[in-house]
Coordinates of C-alpha atoms and ligand atoms in Angstrom, one line a residue:
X11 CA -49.3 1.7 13.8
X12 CA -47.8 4.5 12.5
X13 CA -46.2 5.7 9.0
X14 CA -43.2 7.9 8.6
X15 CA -44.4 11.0 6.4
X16 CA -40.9 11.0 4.4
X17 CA -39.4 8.5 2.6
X18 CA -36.2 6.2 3.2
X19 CA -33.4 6.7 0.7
X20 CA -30.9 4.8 -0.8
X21 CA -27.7 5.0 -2.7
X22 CA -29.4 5.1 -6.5
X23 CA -32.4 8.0 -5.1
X24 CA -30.0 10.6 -4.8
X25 CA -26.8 12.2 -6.2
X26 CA -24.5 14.9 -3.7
X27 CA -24.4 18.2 -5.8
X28 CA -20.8 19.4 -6.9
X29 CA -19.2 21.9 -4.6
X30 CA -16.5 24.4 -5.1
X31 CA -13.5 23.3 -4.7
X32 CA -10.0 24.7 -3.7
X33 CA -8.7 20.6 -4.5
X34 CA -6.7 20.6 -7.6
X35 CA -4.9 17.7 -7.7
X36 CA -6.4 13.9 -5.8
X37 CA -3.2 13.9 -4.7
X38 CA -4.0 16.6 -2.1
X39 CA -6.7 15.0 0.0
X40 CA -6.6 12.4 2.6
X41 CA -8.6 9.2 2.8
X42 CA -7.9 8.0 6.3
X43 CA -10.8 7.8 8.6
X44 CA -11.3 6.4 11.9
X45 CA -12.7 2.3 12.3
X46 CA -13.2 2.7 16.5
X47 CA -11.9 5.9 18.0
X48 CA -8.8 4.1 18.7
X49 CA -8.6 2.6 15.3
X50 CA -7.4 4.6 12.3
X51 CA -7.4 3.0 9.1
X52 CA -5.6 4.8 5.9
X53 CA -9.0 4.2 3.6
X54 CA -12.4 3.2 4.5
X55 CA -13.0 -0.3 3.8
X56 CA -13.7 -2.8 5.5
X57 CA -14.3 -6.7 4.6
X58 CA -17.3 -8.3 5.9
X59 CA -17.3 -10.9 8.8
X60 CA -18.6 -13.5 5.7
X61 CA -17.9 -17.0 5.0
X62 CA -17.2 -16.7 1.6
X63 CA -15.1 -13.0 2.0
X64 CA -12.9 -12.9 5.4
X65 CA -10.4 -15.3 6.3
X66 CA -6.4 -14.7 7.5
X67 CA -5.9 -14.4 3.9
X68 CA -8.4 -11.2 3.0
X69 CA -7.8 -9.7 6.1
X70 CA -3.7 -9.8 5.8
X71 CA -4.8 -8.2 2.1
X72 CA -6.8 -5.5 3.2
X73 CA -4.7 -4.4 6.0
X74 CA -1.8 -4.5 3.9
X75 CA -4.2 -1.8 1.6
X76 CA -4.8 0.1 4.6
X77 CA -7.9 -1.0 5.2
X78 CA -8.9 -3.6 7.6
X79 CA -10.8 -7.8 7.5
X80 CA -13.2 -8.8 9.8
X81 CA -12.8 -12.8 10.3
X82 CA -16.0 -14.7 10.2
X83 CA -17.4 -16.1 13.1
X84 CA -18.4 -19.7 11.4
X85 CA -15.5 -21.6 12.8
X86 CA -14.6 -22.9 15.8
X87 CA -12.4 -20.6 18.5
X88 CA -9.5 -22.6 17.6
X89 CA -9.8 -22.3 14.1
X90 CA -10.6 -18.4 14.5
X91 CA -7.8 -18.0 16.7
X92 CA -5.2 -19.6 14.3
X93 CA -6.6 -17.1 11.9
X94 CA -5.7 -14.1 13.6
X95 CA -2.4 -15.5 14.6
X96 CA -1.9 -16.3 11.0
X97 CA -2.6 -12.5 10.3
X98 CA -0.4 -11.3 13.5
X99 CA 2.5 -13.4 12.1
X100 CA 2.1 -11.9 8.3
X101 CA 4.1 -9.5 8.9
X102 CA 5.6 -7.0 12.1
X103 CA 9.2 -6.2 13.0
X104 CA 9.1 -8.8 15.1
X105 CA 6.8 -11.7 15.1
X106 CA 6.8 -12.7 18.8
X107 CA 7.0 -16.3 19.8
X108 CA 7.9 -17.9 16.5
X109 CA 7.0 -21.3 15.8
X110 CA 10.0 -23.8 16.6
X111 CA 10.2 -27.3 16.0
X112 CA 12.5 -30.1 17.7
X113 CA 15.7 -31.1 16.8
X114 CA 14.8 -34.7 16.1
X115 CA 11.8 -34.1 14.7
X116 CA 11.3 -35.1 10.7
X117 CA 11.9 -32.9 7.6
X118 CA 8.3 -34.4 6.8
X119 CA 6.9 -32.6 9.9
X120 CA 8.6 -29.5 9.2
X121 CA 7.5 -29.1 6.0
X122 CA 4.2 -29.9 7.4
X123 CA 4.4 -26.9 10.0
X124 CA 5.9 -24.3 7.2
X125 CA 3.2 -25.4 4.7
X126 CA 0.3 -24.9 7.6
X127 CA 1.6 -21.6 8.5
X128 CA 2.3 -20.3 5.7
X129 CA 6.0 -19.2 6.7
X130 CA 9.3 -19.9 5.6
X131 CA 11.6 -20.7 8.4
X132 CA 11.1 -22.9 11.9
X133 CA 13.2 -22.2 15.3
X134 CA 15.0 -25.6 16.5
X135 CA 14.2 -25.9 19.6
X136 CA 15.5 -28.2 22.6
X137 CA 13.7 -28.9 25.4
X138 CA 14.1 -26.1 27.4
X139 CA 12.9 -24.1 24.8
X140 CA 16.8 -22.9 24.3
X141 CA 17.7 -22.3 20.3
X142 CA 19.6 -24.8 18.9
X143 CA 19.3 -24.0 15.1
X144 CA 17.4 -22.5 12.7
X145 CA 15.5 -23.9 9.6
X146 CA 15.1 -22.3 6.7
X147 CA 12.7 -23.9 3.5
X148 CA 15.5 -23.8 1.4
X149 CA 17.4 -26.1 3.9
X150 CA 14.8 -28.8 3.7
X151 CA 14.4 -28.3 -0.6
X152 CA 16.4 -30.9 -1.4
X153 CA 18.4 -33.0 1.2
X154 CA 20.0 -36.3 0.1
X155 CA 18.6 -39.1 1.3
X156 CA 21.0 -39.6 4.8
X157 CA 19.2 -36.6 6.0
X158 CA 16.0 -37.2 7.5
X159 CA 16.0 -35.1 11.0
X160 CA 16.2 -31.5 11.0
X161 CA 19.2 -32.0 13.2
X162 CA 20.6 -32.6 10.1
X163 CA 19.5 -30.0 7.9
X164 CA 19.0 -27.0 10.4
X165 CA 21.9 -24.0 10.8
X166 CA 23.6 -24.8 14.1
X167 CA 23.4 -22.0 16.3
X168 CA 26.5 -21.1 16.6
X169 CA 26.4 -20.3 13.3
X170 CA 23.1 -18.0 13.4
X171 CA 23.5 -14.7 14.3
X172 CA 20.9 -13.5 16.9
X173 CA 19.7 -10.2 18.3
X174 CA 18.4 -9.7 21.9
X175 CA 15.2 -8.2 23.3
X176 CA 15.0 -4.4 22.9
X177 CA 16.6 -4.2 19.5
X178 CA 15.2 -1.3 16.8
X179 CA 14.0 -1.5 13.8
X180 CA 17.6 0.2 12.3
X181 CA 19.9 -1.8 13.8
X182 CA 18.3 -5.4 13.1
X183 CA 18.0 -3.8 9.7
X184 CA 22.1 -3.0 9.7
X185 CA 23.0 -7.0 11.1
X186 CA 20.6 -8.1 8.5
X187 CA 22.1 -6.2 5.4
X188 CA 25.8 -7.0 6.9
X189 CA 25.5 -10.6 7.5
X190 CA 23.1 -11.1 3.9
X191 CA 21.0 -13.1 6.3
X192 CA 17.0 -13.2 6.1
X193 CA 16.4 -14.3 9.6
X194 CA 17.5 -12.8 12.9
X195 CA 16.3 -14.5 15.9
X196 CA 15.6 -12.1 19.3
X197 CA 16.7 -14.4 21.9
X198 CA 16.3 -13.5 25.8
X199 CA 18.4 -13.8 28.5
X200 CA 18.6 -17.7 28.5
X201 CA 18.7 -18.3 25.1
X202 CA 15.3 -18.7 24.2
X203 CA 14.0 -17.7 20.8
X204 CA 11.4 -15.0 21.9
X205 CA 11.0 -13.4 18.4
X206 CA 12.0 -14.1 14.7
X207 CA 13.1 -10.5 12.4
X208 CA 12.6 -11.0 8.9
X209 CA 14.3 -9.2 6.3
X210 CA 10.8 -10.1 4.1
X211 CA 9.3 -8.0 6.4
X212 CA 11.1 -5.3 6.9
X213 CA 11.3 -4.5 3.3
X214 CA 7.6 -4.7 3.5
X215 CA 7.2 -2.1 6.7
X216 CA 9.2 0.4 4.3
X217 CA 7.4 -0.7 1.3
X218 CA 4.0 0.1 2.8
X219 CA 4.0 2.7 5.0
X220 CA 0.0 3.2 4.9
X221 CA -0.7 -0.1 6.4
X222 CA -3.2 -1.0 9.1
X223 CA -0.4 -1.5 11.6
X224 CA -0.6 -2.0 15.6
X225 CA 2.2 -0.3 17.9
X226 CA 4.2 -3.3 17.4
X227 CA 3.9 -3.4 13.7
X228 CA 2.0 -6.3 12.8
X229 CA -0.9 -6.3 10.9
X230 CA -4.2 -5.3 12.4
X231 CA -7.3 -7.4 12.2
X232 CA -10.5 -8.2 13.8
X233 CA -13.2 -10.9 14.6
X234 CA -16.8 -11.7 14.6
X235 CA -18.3 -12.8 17.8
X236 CA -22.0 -13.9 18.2
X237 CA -24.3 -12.7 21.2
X238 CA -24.4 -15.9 23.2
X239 CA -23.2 -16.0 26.6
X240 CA -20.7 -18.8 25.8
X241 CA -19.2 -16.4 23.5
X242 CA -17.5 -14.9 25.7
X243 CA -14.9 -17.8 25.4
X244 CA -14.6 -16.7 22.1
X245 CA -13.7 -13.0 23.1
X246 CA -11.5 -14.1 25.2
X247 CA -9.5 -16.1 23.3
X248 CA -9.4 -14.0 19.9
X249 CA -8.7 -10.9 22.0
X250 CA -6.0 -13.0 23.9
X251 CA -4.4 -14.0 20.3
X252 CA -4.4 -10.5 19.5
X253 CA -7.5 -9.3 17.6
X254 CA -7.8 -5.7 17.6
X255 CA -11.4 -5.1 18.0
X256 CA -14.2 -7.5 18.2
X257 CA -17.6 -7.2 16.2
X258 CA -20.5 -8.2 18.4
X259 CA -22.1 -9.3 14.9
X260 CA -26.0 -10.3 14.9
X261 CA -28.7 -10.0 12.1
X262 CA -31.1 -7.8 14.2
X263 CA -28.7 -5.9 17.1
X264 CA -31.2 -3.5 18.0
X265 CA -32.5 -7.0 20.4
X266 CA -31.9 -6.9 24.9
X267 CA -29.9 -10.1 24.2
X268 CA -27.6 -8.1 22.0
X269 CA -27.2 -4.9 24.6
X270 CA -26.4 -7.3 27.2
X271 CA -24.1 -8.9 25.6
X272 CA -22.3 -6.1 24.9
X273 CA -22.6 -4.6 28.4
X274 CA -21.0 -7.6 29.5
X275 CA -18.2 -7.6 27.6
X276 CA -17.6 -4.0 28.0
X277 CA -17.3 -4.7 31.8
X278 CA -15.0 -7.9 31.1
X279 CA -12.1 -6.1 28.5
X280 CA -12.8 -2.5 29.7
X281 CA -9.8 -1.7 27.1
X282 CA -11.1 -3.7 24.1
X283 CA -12.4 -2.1 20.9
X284 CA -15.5 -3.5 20.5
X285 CA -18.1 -2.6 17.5
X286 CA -21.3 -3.9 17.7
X287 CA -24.2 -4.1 15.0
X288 CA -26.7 -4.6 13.1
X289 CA -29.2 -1.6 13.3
X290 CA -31.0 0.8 11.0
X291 CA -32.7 3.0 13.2
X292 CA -32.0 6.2 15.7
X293 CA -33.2 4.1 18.3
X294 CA -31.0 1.2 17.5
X295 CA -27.4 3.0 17.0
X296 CA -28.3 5.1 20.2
X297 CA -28.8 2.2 22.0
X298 CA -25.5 0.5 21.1
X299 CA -23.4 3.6 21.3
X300 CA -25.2 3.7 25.4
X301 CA -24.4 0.8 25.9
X302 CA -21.1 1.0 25.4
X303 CA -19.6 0.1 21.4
X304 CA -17.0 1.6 20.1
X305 CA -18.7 1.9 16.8
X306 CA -21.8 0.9 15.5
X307 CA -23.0 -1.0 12.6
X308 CA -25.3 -0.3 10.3
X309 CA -27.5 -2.0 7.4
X310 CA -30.6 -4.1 8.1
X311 CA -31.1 -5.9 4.7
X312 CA -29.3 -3.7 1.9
X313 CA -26.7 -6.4 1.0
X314 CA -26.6 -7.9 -2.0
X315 CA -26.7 -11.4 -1.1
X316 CA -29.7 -10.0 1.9
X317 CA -33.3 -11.5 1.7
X318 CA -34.0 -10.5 5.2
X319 CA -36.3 -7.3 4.0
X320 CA -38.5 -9.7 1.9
X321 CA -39.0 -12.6 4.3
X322 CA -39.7 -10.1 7.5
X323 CA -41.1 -7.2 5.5
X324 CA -38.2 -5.0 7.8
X325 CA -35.5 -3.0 6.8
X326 CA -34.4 0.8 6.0
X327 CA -33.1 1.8 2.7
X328 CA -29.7 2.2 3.7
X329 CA -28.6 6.0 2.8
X330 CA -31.6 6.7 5.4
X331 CA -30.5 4.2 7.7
X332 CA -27.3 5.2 8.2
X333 CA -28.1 9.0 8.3
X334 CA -30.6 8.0 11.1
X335 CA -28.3 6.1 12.9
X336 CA -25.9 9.2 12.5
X337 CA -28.8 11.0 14.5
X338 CA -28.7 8.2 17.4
X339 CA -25.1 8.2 18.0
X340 CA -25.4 12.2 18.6
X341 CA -28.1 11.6 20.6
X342 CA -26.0 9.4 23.0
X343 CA -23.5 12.2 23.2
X344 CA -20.5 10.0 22.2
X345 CA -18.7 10.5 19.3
X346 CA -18.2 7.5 17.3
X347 CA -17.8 5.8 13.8
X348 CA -21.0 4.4 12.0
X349 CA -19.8 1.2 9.6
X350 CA -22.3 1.1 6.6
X351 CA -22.6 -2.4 6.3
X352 CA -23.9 -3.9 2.9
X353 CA -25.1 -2.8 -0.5
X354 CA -21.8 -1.0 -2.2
X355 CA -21.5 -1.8 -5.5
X356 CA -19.2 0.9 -6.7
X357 CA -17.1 3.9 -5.3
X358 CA -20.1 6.0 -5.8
X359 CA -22.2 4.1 -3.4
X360 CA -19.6 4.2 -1.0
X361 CA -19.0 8.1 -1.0
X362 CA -22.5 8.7 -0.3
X363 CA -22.6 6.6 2.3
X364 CA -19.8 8.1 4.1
X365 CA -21.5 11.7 3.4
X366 CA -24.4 10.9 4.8
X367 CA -22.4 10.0 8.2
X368 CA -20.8 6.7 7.7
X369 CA -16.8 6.6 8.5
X370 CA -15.9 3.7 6.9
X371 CA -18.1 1.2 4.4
X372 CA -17.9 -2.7 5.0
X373 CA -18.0 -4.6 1.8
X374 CA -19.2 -8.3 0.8
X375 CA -19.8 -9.6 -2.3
X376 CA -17.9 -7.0 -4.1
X377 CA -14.8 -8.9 -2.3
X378 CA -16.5 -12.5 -2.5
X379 CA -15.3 -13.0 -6.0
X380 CA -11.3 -11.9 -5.3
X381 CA -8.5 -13.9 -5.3
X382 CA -7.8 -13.5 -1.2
X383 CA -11.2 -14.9 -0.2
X384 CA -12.1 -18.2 0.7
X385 CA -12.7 -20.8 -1.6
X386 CA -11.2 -21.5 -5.3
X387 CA -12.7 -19.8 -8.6
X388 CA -14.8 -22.7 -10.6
X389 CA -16.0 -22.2 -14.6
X390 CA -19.8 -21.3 -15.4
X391 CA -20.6 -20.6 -18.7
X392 CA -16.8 -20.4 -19.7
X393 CA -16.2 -17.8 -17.1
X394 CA -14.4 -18.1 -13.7
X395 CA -16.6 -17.1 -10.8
X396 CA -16.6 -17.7 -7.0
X397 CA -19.2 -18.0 -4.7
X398 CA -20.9 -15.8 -2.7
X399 CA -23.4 -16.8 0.6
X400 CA -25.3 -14.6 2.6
X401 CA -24.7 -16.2 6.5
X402 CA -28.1 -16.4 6.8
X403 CA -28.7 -18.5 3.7
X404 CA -29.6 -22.3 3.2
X405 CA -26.2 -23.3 1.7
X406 CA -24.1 -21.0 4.9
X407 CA -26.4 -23.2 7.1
X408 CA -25.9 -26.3 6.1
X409 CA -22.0 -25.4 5.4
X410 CA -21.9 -24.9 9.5
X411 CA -23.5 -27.6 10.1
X412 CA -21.0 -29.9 8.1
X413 CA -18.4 -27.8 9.5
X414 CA -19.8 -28.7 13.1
X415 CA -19.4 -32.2 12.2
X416 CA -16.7 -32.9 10.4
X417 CA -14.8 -34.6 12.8
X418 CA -17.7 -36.7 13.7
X419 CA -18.3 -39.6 11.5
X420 CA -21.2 -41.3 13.1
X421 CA -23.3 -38.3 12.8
X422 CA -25.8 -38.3 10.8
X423 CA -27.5 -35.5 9.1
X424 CA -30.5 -34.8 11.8
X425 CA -31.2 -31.2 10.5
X426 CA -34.6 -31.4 8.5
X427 CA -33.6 -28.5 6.3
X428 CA -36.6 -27.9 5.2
X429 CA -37.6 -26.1 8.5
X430 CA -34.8 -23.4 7.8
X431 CA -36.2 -20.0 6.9
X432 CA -33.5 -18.9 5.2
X433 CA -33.0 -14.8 4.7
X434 CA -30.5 -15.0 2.2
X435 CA -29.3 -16.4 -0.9
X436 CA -26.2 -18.3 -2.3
X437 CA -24.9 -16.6 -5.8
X438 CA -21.5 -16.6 -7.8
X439 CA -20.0 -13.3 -8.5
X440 CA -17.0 -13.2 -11.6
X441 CA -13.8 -13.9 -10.0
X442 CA -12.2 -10.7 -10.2
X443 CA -8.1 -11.1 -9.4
X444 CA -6.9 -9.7 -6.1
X445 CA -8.5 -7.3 -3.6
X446 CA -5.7 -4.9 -4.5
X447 CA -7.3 -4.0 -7.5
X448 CA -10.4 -3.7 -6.8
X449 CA -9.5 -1.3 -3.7
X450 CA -7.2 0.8 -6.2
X451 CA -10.8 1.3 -8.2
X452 CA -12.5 1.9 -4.8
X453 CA -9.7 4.7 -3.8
X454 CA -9.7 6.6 -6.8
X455 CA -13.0 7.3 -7.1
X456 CA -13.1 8.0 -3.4
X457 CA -10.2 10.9 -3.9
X458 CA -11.9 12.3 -7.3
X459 CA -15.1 12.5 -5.3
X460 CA -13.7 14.4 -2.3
X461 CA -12.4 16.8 -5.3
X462 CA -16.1 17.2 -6.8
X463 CA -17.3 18.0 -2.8
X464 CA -14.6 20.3 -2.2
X465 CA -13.4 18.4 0.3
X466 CA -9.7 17.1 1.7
X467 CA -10.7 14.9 4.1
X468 CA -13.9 12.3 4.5
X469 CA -15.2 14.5 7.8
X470 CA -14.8 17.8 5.4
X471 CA -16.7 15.2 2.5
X472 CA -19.8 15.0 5.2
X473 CA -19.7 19.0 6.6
X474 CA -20.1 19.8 2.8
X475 CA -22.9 17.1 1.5
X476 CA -25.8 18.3 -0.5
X477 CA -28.3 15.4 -1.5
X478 CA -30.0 16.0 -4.3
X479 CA -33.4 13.0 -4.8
X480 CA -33.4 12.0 -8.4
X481 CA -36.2 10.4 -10.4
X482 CA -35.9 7.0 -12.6
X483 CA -34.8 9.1 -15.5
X484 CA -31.8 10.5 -13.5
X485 CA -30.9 7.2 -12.4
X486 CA -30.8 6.4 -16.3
X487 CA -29.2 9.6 -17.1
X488 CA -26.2 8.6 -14.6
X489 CA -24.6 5.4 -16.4
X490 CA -23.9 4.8 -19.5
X491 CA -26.6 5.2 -21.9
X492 CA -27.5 5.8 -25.7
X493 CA -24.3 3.8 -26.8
X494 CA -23.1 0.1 -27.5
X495 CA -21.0 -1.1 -24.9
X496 CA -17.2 -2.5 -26.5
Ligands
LIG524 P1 -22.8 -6.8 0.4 O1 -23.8 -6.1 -0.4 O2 -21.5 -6.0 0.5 O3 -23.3 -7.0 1.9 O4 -22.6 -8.2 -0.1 C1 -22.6 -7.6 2.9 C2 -23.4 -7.6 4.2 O5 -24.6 -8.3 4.0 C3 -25.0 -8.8 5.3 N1 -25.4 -10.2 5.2 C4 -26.6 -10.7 5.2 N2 -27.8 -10.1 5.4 N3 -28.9 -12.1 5.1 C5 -29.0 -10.8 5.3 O6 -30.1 -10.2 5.4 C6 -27.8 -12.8 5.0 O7 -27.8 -14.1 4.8 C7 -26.6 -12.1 5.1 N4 -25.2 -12.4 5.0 C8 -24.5 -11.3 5.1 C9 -23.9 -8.6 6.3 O8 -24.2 -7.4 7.0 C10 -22.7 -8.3 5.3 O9 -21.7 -7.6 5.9

C-alpha cells in the first residue's frame, strides 16, 4: 500500500493566473484543436457516446458547430449503422448512393422511406438500378386520389436534369441556380443514380464553412464500440458505413481485455482513427497511446451522472488525472490528443481542462437536456426537463435490456435486477433549447479565456498555464456572491 504525498486536483481547487496578453480582440484567437492527429475539429467539444446525449441527431448538431458526436454503443449494429449513415447523408456535396424507390411502389411507402430518413426526395428506380424519375415531397403533398404509385407522381427523367461523376462543387452549383431546380442527380455511365446534389446543401457548405467535414464534405462523426471480441463486427460495419474514428469505450480501459482489443483492431483497420478510453492514470494513458490509440480518454468517475468513485472507492480528481495522463502519453513518445471525458459544467471547467493538457473536452449531461438529444422534454414541477442516465446506471440497464428484447414477445423479464450494482444514477437536467446555444456559451468563454492566458491558440493556452490551488473561500469568492439573484 502506498499513498501519494500530493494531492489530486480538480476543476473547482484551482484557478490559471492571468497572463499578459498581446490578444486584443476574441476575435484574434483560434479555437480549433485536434480530436485524433488526423482529426481536426474547429472547437473542442465533443458529445459523449451516452444514451440519453448522442444519436444521428446531436452528432449532425455538433459537427455542424464544428465540433464532433460520438454515437452510443446501446443499439444494435444495424441500428448504429443507420445512425451514421443518417449523419453521412445530412449533408455533403454529394450524398453518394441515394436512397431510391420503385416505380410501382406506393406514395404510402414513399412517404414512409422520406419520413425514416429524414430527407426530402427519393430516386425512382427500375430494376436495373437505371433512373427513371425523381420524387420530390412536394410531389407526393397532395395527389388526387387516381394517383396512388409514384409512377404517377414522380418527374420523368427525361425531364430531370442530371450531372455525371466528376462534377465540382461550381458547376453543379451553376445547373442548379440555372435550371431553379433543388435536386441534381450524378448518374454514371449507364444511367444509374450514383449520387444525389442538393441545393439545401450546398447553401449549407457555404453557410458553414467551420464544419467538421470529411474530404468529401459530409459531416464527420464517430461511434462507440465495446471491448468484446464480437465487436469487431461492429467496427467493421460502422467503419464500413463511414464512421470517422471509433471509440474503444469501457468504464475501466486501463484492463488486458481492453489493450487487446485495441491491439487487434489496430492490426485489422491499420488506417482507422481509433480513440480508446477510460483511464486516469500515467500508467493507464501510456498504455493505450503503446498500444496503439489514436487518442486517449480520460476521466475515471468525474461525471456528473458517475457513481463509480463511491461504489469502488477509485477514481482521480480529474484536473490531476488528465495532467497525469498528459505525462503517460509523453512517456510513450507519441504525440497525441487527451479527451477529458466528464465533469464540465461550464466554459471555465473546460479551459482548465484543456490547460492542464486535454485537446478537446467530451461533454454529457450538459448536452442531455438539449433539444438534439434523444428523447422528448417532459414537465416536473411546471418546468420542462429531459433525462439524463449514466450507462452504467439501473434505468440504462434495464433500458438495454428492453431494447434487446423488443422484438421478442415471449420473453420474459429473467433479469433479477436486484443483482445489478449499479455505478451511476438516472437524473433530469432542464431542457435547455438546442446544442447551438449552449456551444455559443461554451465558445465564448473559451476565446475570452485564451485572452486572459495570453494565448491565440489552445496549445499556446497550455505552454502558458499557471495553476493557482484555491481554498473554500476562493471557491466562494469566484461566483456570484453577497447579492440576490433576479
Ligand atoms: P458529464 O459530467 O459530462 O460526464 O455528464 C459524461 C461522462 O460520464 C461517464 N459516464 C459514466 N460514468 N457511471 C460512470 O461512472 C456511469 O453510469 C456513466 N455514464 C457515463 C462517461 O465517460 C461520459 O462521457
Amino acid at each position: 500500500m502506498k499513498i501519494r504525498p500530493t494531492k489530486g486536483l480538480t476543476f473547482d481547487d484551482v484557478l490559471l493566473i492571468p497572463k499578459r496578453s498581446p490578444i486584443a480582440s476574441r476575435r484574434e484567437v483560434d479555437t480549433s484543436t485536434f480530436l485524433t492527429p488526423a482529426i481536426r475539429l474547429h472547437i473542442p467539444i465533443i458529445s459523449a457516446n451516452m444514451d440519453t446525449v448522442t444519436e444521428a441527431r446531436m452528432a449532425i448538431a455538433m459537427a455542424r458547430a464544428g465540433g464532433i458526436g460520438i454515437l452510443h454503443r446501446f443499439m444494435t449494429i444495424e441500428r448504429q449503422v443507420h445512425q451514421v449513415q443518417e449523419v453521412k447523408r445530412a449533408q455533403g456535396f454529394i450524398v453518394e448512393n441515394p436512397y431510391t424507390i420503385r416505380p410501382d411502389a406506393t406514395l404510402e411507402e414513399a412517404q414512409k422511406m422520406l419520413d425514416t430518413y429524414h430527407i426530402g426526395g427519393l430516386i425512382v428506380a427500375d430494376e436495373n438500378g437505371r433512373m427513371v424519375g425523381i420524387l420530390t415531397q412536394r410531389d407526393i403533398l397532395l395527389p388526387t386520389p387516381d394517383v396512388t404509385l409514384v409512377r404517377q407522381a414522380m418527374t420523368p427523367a427525361e425531364r430531370v436534369v442530371s450531372a455525371s461523376r466528376g462534377i465540382s462543387f461550381d458547376e453543379a452549383r451553376r445547373l442548379l441556380y440555372e435550371h431553379r431546380i433543388e435536386k441534381l442527380p450524378v448518374l454514371d455511365d449507364d444511367g444509374r443514380a450514383v449520387g444525389l446534389i442538393t441545393a439545401r446543401d450546398l447553401v449549407k457548405l457555404e453557410r458553414l464553412p467551420h464544419i467538421t467535414m470529411d474530404e468529401r464534405g459530409r459531416l464527420r462523426v464517430g461511434a462507440a464500440i465495446g471491448v468484446r471480441e464480437s465487436e469487431m463486427e461492429r467496427a467493421e460495419a460502422l467503419l464500413e458505413a463511414g464512421a470517422d474514428v471509433l471509440v474503444l469505450d469501457i468504464a475501466h480501459g486501463h484492463a488486458d481485455h481492453c489493450i487487446a482489443m485495441l491491439k487487434r483492431l489496430r492490426k485489422r483497420f491499420p488506417e482507422a482513427q481509433i480513440i480508446a478510453g477510460n483511464v486516469a492514470s500515467r500508467e493507464g494513458a501510456r498504455d493505450l497511446a503503446e498500444a496503439g490509440a489514436d487518442a486517449v480518454k480520460v476521466g475515471i468517475g468525474p461525471g456528473s451522472i458517475c457513481t463509480t468513485r463511491i461504489v469502488t472507492g477509485f477514481g482521480v480528481p480529474q484536473l490531476t488525472a488528465i495532467m497525469d495522463s498528459a505525462e503517460g502519453i509523453r512517456e510513450s513518445g507519441r504525440d497525441i490528443p487527451i479527451i477529458a471525458d466528464g465533469g464540465i459544467r461550464n466554459s471555465g471547467d473546460m479551459v482548465k481542462a484543456l490547460a492542464a493538457g486535454a485537446s478537446t473536452v467530451m461533454i454529457g449531461s450538459l448536452f442531455a437536456g438539449c433539444e438534439e438529444a434523444p428523447g422528448a422534454p417532459v414537465l416536473r414541477d411546471g418546468q420542462k426537463v429531459k433525462v439524463v442516465r449514466g450507462m452504467a446506471s439501473l434505468g440504462a440497464a434495464m433500458g438495454r435490456w428492453a431494447a434487446e428484447h423488443a422484438e421478442d414477445e415471449s420473453a420474459e423479464d429473467p433479469v433479477d435486477w436486484s443483482k445489478v450494482v449499479p455505478e451511476g444514477v438516472e437524473a433530469v437536467v432542464p431542457y435547455r433549447g438546442n446544442v447551438s446555444e449552449i456551444l455559443y456559451q461554451l465558445v465564448g468563454g473559451l476565446r475570452s479565456a485564451l485572452s486572459y492566458g495570453g494565448a491565440h491558440n489552445i496549445r499556446e493556452l497550455q505552454e502558458n498555464a499557471e495553476f493557482i490551488e484555491i481554498t473554500p473561500a476562493g471557491v466562494r469568492e469566484s461566483g456570484p456572491h453577497d447579492v440576490q439573484r433576479a
